[in-house]
Short mmCIF file of C-alpha atoms and ligand atoms in Angstrom, two decimals:
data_model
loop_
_atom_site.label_atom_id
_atom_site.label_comp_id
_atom_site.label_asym_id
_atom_site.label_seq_id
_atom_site.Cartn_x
_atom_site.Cartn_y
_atom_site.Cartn_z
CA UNK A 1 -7.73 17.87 7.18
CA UNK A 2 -5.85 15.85 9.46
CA UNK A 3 -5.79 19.20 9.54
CA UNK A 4 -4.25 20.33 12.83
CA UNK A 5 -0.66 22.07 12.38
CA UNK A 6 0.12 18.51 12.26
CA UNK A 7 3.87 17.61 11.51
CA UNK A 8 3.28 14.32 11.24
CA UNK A 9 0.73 14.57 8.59
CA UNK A 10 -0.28 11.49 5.91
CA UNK A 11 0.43 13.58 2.89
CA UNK A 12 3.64 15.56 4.58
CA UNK A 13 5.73 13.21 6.05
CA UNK A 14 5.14 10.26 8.50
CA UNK A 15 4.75 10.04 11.75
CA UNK A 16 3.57 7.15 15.46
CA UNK A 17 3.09 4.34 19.32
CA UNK A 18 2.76 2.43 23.07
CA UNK A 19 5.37 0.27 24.41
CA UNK A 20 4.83 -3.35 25.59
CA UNK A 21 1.85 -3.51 23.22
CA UNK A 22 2.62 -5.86 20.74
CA UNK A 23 -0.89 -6.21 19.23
CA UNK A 24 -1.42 -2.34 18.59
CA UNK A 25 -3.90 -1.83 15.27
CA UNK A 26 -2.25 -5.36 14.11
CA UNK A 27 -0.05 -4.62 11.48
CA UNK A 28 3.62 -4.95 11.16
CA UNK A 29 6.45 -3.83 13.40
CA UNK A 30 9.83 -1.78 12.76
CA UNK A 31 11.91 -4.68 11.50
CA UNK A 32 9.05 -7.68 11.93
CA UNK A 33 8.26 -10.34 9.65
CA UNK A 34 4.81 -9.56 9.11
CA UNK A 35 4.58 -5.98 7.42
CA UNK A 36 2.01 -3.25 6.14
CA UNK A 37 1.33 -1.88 3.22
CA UNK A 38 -0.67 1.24 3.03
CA UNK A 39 -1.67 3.88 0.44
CA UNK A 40 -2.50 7.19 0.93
CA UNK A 41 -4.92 9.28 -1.11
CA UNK A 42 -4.18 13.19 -1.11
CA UNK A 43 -7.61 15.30 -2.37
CA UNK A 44 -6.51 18.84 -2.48
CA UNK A 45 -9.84 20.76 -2.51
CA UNK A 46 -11.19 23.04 0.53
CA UNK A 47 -13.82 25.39 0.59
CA UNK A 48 -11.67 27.66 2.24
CA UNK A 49 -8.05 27.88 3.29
CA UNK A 50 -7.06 27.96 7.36
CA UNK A 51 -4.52 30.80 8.24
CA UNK A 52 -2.58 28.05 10.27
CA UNK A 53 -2.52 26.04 7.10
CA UNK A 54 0.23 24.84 4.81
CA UNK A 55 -0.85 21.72 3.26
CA UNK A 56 -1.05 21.11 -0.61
CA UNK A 57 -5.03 22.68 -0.23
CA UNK A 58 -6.59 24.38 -2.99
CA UNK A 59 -9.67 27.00 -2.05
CA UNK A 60 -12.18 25.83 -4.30
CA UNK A 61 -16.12 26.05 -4.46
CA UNK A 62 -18.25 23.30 -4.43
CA UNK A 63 -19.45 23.85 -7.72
CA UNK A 64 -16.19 23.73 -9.38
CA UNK A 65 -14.65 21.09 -7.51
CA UNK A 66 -13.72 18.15 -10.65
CA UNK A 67 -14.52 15.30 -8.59
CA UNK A 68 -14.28 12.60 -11.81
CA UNK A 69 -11.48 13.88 -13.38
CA UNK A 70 -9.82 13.79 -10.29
CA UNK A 71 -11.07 10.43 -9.29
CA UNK A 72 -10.09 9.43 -13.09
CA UNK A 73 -6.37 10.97 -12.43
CA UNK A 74 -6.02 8.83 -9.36
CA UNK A 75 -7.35 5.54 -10.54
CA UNK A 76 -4.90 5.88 -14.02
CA UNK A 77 -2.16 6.80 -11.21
CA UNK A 78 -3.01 3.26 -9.64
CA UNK A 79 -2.92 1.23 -12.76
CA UNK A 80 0.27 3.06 -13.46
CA UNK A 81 2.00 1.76 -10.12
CA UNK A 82 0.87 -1.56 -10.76
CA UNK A 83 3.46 -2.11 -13.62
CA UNK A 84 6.02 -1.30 -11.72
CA UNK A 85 6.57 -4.39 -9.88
CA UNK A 86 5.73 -7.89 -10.52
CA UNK A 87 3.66 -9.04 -7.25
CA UNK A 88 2.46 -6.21 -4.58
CA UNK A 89 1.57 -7.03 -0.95
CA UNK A 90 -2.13 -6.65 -0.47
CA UNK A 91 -2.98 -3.09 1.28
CA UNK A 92 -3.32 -3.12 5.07
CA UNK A 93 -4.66 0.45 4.87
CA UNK A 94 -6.34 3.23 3.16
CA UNK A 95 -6.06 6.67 4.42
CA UNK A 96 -8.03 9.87 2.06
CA UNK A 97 -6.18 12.91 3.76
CA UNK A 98 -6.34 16.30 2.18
CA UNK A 99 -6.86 18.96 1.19
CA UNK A 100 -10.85 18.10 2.42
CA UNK A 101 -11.63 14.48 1.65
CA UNK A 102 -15.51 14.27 2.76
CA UNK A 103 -15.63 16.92 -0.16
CA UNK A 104 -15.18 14.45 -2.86
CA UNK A 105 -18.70 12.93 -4.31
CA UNK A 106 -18.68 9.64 -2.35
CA UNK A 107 -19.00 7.31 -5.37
CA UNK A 108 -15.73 8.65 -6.98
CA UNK A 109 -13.76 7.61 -3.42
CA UNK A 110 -15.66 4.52 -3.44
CA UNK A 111 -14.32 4.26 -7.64
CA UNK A 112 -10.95 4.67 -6.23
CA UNK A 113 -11.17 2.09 -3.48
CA UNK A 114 -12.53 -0.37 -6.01
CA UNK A 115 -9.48 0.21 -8.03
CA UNK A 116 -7.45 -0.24 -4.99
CA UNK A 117 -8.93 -3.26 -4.17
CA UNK A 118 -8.95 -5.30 -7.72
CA UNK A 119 -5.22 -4.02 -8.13
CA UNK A 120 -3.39 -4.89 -4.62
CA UNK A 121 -5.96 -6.63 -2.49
CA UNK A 122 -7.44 -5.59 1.07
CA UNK A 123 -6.25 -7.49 3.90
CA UNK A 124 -9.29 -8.65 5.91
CA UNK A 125 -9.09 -6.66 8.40
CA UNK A 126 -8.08 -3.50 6.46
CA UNK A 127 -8.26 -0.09 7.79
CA UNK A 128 -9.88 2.73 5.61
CA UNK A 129 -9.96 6.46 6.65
CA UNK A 130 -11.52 9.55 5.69
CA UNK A 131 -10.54 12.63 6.60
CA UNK A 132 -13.53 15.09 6.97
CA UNK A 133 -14.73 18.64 8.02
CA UNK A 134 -17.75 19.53 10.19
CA UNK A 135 -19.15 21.67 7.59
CA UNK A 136 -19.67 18.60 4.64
CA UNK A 137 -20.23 16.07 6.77
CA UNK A 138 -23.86 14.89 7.83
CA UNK A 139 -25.54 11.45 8.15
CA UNK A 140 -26.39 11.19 4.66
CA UNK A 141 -22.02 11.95 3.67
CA UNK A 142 -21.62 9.42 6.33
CA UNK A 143 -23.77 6.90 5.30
CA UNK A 144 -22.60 7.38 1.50
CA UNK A 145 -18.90 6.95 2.83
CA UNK A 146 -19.72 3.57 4.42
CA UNK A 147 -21.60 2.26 1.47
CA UNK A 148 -18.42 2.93 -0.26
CA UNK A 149 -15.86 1.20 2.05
CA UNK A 150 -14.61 3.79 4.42
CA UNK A 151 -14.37 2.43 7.81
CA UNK A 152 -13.21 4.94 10.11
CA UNK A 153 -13.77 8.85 10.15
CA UNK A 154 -11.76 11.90 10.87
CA UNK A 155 -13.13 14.58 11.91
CA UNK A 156 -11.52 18.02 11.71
CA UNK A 157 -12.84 19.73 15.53
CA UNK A 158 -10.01 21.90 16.56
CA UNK A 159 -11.51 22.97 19.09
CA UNK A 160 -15.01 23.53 21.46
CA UNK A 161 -14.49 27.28 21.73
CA UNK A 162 -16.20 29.98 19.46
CA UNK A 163 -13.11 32.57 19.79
CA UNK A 164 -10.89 29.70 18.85
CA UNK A 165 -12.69 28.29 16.36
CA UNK A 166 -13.20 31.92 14.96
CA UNK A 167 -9.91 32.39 15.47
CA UNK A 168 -8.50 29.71 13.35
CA UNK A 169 -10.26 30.62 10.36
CA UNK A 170 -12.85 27.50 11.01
CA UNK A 171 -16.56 27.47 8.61
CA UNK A 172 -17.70 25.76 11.64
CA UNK A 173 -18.70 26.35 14.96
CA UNK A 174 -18.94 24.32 18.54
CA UNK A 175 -22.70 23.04 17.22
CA UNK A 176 -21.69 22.38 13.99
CA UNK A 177 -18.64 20.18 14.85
CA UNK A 178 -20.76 18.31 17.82
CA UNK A 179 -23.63 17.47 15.31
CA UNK A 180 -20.89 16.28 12.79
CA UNK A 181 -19.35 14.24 15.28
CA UNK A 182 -23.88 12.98 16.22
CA UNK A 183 -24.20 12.68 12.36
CA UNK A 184 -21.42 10.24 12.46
CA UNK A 185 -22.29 8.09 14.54
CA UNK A 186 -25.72 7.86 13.56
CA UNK A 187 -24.82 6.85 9.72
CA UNK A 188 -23.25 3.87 12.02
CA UNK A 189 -19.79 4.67 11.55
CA UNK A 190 -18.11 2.72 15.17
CA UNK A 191 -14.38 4.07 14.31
CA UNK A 192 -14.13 7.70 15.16
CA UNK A 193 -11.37 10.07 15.68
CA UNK A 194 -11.43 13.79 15.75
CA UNK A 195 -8.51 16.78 15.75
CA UNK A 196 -7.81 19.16 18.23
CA UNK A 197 -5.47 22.25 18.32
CA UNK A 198 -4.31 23.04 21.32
CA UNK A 199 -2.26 26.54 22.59
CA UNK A 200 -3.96 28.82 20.96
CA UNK A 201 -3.49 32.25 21.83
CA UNK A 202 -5.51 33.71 20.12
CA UNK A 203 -9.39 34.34 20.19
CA UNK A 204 -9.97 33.71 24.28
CA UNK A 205 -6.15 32.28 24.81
CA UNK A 206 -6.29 28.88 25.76
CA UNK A 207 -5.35 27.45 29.55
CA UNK A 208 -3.87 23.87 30.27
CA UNK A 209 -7.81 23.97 32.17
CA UNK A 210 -9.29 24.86 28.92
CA UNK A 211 -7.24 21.91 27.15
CA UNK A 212 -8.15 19.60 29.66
CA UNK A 213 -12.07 20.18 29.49
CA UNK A 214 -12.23 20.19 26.04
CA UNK A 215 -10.86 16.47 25.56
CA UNK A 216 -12.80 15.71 28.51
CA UNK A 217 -15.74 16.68 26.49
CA UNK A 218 -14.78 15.00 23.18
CA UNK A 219 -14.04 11.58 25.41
CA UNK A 220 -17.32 11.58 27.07
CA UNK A 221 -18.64 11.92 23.61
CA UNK A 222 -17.41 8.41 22.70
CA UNK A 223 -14.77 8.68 20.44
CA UNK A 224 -12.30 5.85 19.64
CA UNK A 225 -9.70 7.94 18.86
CA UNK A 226 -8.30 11.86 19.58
CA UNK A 227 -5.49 13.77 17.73
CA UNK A 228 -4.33 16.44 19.73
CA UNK A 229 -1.41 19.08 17.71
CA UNK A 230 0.41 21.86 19.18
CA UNK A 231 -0.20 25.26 17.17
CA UNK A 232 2.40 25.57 15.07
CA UNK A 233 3.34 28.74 13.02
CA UNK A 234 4.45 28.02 9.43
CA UNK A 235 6.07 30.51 7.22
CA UNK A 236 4.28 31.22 4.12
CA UNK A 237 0.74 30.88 5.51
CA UNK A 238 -1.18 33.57 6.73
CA UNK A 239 -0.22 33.15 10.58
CA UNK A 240 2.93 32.80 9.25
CA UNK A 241 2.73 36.74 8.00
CA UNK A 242 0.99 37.73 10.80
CA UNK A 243 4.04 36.49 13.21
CA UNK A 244 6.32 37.85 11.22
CA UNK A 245 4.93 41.20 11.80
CA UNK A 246 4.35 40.70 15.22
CA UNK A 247 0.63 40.98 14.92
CA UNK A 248 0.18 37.38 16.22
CA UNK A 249 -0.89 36.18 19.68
CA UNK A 250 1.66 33.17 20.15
CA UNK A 251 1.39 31.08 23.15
CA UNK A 252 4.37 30.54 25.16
CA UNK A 253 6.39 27.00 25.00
CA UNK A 254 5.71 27.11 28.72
CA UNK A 255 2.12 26.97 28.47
CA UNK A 256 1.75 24.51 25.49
CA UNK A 257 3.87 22.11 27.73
CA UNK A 258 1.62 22.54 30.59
CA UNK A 259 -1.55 21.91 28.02
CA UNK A 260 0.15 18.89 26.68
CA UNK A 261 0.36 17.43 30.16
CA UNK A 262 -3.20 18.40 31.03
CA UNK A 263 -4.25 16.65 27.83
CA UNK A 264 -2.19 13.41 28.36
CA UNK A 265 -2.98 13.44 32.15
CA UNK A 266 -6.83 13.90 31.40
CA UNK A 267 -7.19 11.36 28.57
CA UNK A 268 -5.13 8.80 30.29
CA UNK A 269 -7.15 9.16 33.07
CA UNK A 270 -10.51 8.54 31.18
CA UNK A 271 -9.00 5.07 29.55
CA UNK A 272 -7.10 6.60 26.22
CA UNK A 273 -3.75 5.65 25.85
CA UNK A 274 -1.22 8.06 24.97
CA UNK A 275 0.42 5.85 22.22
CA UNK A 276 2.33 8.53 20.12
CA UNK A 277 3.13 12.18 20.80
CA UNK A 278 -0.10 13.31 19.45
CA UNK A 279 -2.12 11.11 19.52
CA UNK A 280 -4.80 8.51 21.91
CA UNK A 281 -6.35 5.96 21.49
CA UNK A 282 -8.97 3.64 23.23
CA UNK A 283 -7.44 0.05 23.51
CA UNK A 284 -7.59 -1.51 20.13
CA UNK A 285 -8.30 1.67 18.40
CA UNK A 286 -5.07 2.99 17.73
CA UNK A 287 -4.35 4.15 13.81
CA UNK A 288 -2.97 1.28 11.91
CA UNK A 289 -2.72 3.67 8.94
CA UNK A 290 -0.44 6.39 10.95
CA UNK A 291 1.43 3.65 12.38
CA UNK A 292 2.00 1.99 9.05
CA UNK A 293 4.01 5.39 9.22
CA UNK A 294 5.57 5.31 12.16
CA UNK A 295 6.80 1.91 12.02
CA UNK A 296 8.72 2.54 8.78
CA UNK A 297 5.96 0.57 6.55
CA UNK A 298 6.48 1.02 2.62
CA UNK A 299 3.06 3.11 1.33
CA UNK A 300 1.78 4.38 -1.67
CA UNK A 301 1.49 8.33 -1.95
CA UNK A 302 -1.55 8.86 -4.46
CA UNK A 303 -2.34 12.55 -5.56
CA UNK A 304 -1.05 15.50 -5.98
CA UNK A 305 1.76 16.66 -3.36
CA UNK A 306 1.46 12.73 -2.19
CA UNK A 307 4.09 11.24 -0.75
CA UNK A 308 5.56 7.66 -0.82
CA UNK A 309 8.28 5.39 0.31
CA UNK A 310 8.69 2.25 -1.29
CA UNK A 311 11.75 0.13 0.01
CA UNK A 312 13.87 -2.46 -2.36
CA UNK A 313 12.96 -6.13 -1.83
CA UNK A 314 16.78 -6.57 -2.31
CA UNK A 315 18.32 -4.17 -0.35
CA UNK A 316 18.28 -1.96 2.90
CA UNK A 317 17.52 1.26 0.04
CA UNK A 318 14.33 2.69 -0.37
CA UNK A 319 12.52 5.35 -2.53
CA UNK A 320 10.73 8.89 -1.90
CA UNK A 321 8.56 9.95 -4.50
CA UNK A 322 6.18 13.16 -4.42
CA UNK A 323 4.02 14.53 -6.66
CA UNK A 324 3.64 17.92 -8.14
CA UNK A 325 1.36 19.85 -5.62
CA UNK A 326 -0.73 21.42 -8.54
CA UNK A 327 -3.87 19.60 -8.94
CA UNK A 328 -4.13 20.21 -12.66
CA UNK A 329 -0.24 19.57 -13.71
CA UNK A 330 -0.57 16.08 -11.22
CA UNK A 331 -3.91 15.55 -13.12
CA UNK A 332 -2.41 16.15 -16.85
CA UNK A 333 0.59 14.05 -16.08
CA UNK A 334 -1.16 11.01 -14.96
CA UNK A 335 -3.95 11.16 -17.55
CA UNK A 336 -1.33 11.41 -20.07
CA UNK A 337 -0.02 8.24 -18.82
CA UNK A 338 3.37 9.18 -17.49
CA UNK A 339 3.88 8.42 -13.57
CA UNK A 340 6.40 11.30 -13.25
CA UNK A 341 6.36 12.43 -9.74
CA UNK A 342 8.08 16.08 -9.23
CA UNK A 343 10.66 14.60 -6.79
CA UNK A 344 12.16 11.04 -6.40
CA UNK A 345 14.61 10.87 -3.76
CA UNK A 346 16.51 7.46 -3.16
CA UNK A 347 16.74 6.66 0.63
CA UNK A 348 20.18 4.88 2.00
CA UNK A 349 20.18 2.37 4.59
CA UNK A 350 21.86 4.93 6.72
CA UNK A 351 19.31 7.53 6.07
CA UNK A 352 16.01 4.99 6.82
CA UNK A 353 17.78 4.39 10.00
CA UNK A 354 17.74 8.32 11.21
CA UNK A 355 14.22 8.34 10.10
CA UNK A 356 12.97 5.05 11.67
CA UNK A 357 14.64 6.90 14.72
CA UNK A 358 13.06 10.09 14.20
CA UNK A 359 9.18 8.28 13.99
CA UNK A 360 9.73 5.35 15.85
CA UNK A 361 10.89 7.48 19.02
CA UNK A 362 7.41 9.27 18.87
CA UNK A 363 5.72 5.72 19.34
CA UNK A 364 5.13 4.82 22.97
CA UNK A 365 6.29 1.26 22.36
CA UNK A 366 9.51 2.49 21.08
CA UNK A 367 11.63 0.63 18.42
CA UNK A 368 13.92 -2.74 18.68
CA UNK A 369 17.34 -1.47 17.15
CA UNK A 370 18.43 -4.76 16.80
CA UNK A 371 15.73 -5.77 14.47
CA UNK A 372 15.83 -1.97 12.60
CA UNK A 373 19.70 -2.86 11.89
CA UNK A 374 18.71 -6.70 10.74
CA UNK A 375 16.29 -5.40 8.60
CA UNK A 376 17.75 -2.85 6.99
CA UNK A 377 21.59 -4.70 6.85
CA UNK A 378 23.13 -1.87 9.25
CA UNK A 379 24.62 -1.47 12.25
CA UNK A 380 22.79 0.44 14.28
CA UNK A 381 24.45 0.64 17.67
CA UNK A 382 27.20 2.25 16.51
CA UNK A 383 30.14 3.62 19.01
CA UNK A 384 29.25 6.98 18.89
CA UNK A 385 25.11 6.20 18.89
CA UNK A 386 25.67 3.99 21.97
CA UNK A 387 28.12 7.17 23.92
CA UNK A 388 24.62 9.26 23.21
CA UNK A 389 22.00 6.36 23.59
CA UNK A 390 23.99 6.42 27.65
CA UNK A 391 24.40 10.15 27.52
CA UNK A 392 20.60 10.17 27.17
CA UNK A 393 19.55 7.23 29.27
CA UNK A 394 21.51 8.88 32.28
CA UNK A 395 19.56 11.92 31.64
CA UNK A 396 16.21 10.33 32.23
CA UNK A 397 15.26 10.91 28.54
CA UNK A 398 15.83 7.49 26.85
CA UNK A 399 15.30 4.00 28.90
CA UNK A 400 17.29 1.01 27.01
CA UNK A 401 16.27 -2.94 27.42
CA UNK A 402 18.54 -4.71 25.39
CA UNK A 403 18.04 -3.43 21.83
CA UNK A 404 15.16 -2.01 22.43
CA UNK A 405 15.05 1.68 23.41
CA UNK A 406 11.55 4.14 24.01
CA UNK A 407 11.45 7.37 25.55
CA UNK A 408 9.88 7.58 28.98
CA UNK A 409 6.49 9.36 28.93
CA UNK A 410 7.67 12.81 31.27
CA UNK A 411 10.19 13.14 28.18
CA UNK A 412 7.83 12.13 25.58
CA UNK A 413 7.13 15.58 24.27
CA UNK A 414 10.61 16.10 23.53
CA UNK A 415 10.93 13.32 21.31
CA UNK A 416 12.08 15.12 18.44
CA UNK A 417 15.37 16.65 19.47
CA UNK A 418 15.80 13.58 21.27
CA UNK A 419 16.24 11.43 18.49
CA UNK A 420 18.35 13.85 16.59
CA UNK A 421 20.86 13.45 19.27
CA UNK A 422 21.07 10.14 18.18
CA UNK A 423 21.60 10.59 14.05
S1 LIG B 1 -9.62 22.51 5.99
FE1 LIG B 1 -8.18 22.69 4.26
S2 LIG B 1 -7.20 24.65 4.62
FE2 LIG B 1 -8.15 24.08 6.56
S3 LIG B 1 -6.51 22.96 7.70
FE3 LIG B 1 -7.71 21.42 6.57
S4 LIG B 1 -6.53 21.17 4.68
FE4 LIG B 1 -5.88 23.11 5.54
#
């Protein structure tokens, strides 16, 4: 439940953030010498499924939920990696994304994080995350989570609205994601982030006003960190139907632009910085995990539907692997002791460079082509790149120092096409 519509979710697909900032959540850079290494832990199970929603997630009751065989599945999935290579780098972060994470009995994530740490290592200052939802999280679940090692929470809001909330398929409601949020914080947990949808159309539609006081709220409530993600309409969920039949109240791109300016000017007023497209951070409290992502890290994808990218020591390649998004067939296959992800994909230098574009553009800090192309043993500036890289810069969409380039923050929410228009 990173939940949101989010594109740039753990288990889908990268995504991450802020310019001149070269100490942001202290892990490596696109193209540095000092790297991270992160693994991400995909736990399928909800209670319920979202209409919005089209991760790998599994409607499940409680009662039926196999928390040690799954647990088991992953930990056997973990020895398995570690024959594939000789030496690993120790992990710089740990991110349980789902799928419904705070679901999971708290001892079997704390068996997996033990498994984690005897196989690769923790750097000291490692970064775990839990993704949870309002409705099983309290201060006991929080407390239990710390004991095991989790060090930063994730809480799945959406939004401080009943009609939205209601209308977004939510178990919760505005008390019951405010007294998560309390419950947190009590258990002592000092890294907090939380979700939020923004134009939604549906339930009472959703002004830019609306968007701006409810971050306003969720700032003054403390929080380190704040994910705010456009509504999104994906085929094949139930939304999806819906707006295929026209029975769906869609907000217009107009007004989710204005919302994403009230929600950047509002937070960056109140001390967050805007450090990716969706998301804010206080100073110092930016997601190393997400920018492990952003930043073109390698990272384990541990699950079912997980997904990974580990590059070659030896070369500017890298692989994809993903795993089969049925709980039971990932579970069998690991158990059985085969690490046969349902799709490997192998990742050319040329390819890693569109991407590293494509994530690294979201990032308010940008990305140094010079050290992309060193890294990866391409050029990256090629003629026709450089004819678009001006085409862009003259536009006011793309500002250029040297090698590095970023995308100035009135154009910031356009990020997306504007990388394409350099692949
Ligand atoms: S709670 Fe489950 S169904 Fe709802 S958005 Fe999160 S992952 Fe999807």
């Amino acid at each position: 439940m990173s939940e949101g519509t989010t594109r740039e979710r753990p288990s889908q697909i990268p995504a991450v953030s802020e310019a001149a900032s070269p100490a942001i959540g202290g892990s490596a850079r696109v193209g540095g010498t000092q790297r991270g290494f992160a693994a991400y832990v995909h736990f399928p199970y909800c209670l319920k499924k979202c209409p919005y929603c089209d991760f790998a997630s599994f409607t499940t009751p409680r009662e039926e939920i196999p928390h040690e065989r799954y647990r088991d599945a992953v930990v056997a999935e973990i020895g398995l990696w570690a024959k594939q290579r000789e030496s690993w780098p120790k992990l710089s972060s740990v991110f349980f994304g789902g799928g419904t994470p705070s679901l999971w009995r708290a001892s079997a994530l704390g068996d997996v994080l033990s498994a984690l740490r005897s196989t690769f290592g923790f750097e000291s200052n490692v970064e775990i995350s839990a993704e949870c939802n309002p409705t099983s999280l309290d201060e006991r679940k929080a407390s239990e989570l710390l004991e095991a090692g989790v060090n930063r929470l994730s809480i799945g809001i959406q939004s401080l609205d009943r009609e939205r909330l209601a209308f977004l398929g939510r178990l919760h409601d505005v008390d019951g994601g405010l007294a998560s949020l309390a419950a947190a914080r009590a258990a002592g947990v000092k890294r907090l982030s939380c979700d939020l949808i923004f134009g939604v159309a549906g339930g009472r539609a959703e002004s830019p006003e609306d968007a701006r006081a409810e971050v306003l709220a969720l700032a003054e409530f403390g929080l380190e960190h704040l994910s705010a993600y456009g509504l999104t309409i994906e085929a094949g969920t139930q939304f999806g139907e819906l707006a295929r039949r026209g029975r769906l109240p869609i907000a217009t791109d107009d007004l989710i632009a204005d919302s994403f300016s009230a929600i950047d000017e509002a937070l960056t007023e109140v001390g967050f910085t805007h450090y990716e497209v969706s998301n804010y951070a206080r100073p110092g409290e930016e997601a190393r995990h997400n920018l492990s992502y952003w930043r073109g890290d390698d990272y384990l994808g541990l699950g079912s539907s997980a997904v990974g990218t580990l590059s070659d020591p030896n070369s500017g390649d890298a692989t994809r692997t993903k795993h089969h998004p049925n709980p039971e067939r990932y579970m069998s296959t690991v158990l059985g002791g085969e690490l046969k992800p349902q799709e490997t994909e192998h990742l050319d230098p040329e390819t890693r460079v569109r991407e590293a574009l494509m994530l690294g553009l979201r990032l308010a800090e940008g990305i140094d082509l010079g050290v992309l192309g060193e890294r990866l043993g391409v050029q990256v500036r090629t003629a026709e790149r450089e004819r678009a890289m001006r085409q862009l810069e003259r536009a006011g969409r793309l500002e250029i120092s040297e090698q590095h380039v970023r995308i100035p923050r009135a154009a910031r929410a356009f990020s997306d096409g504007i990388a394409a228009a350099l692949f």
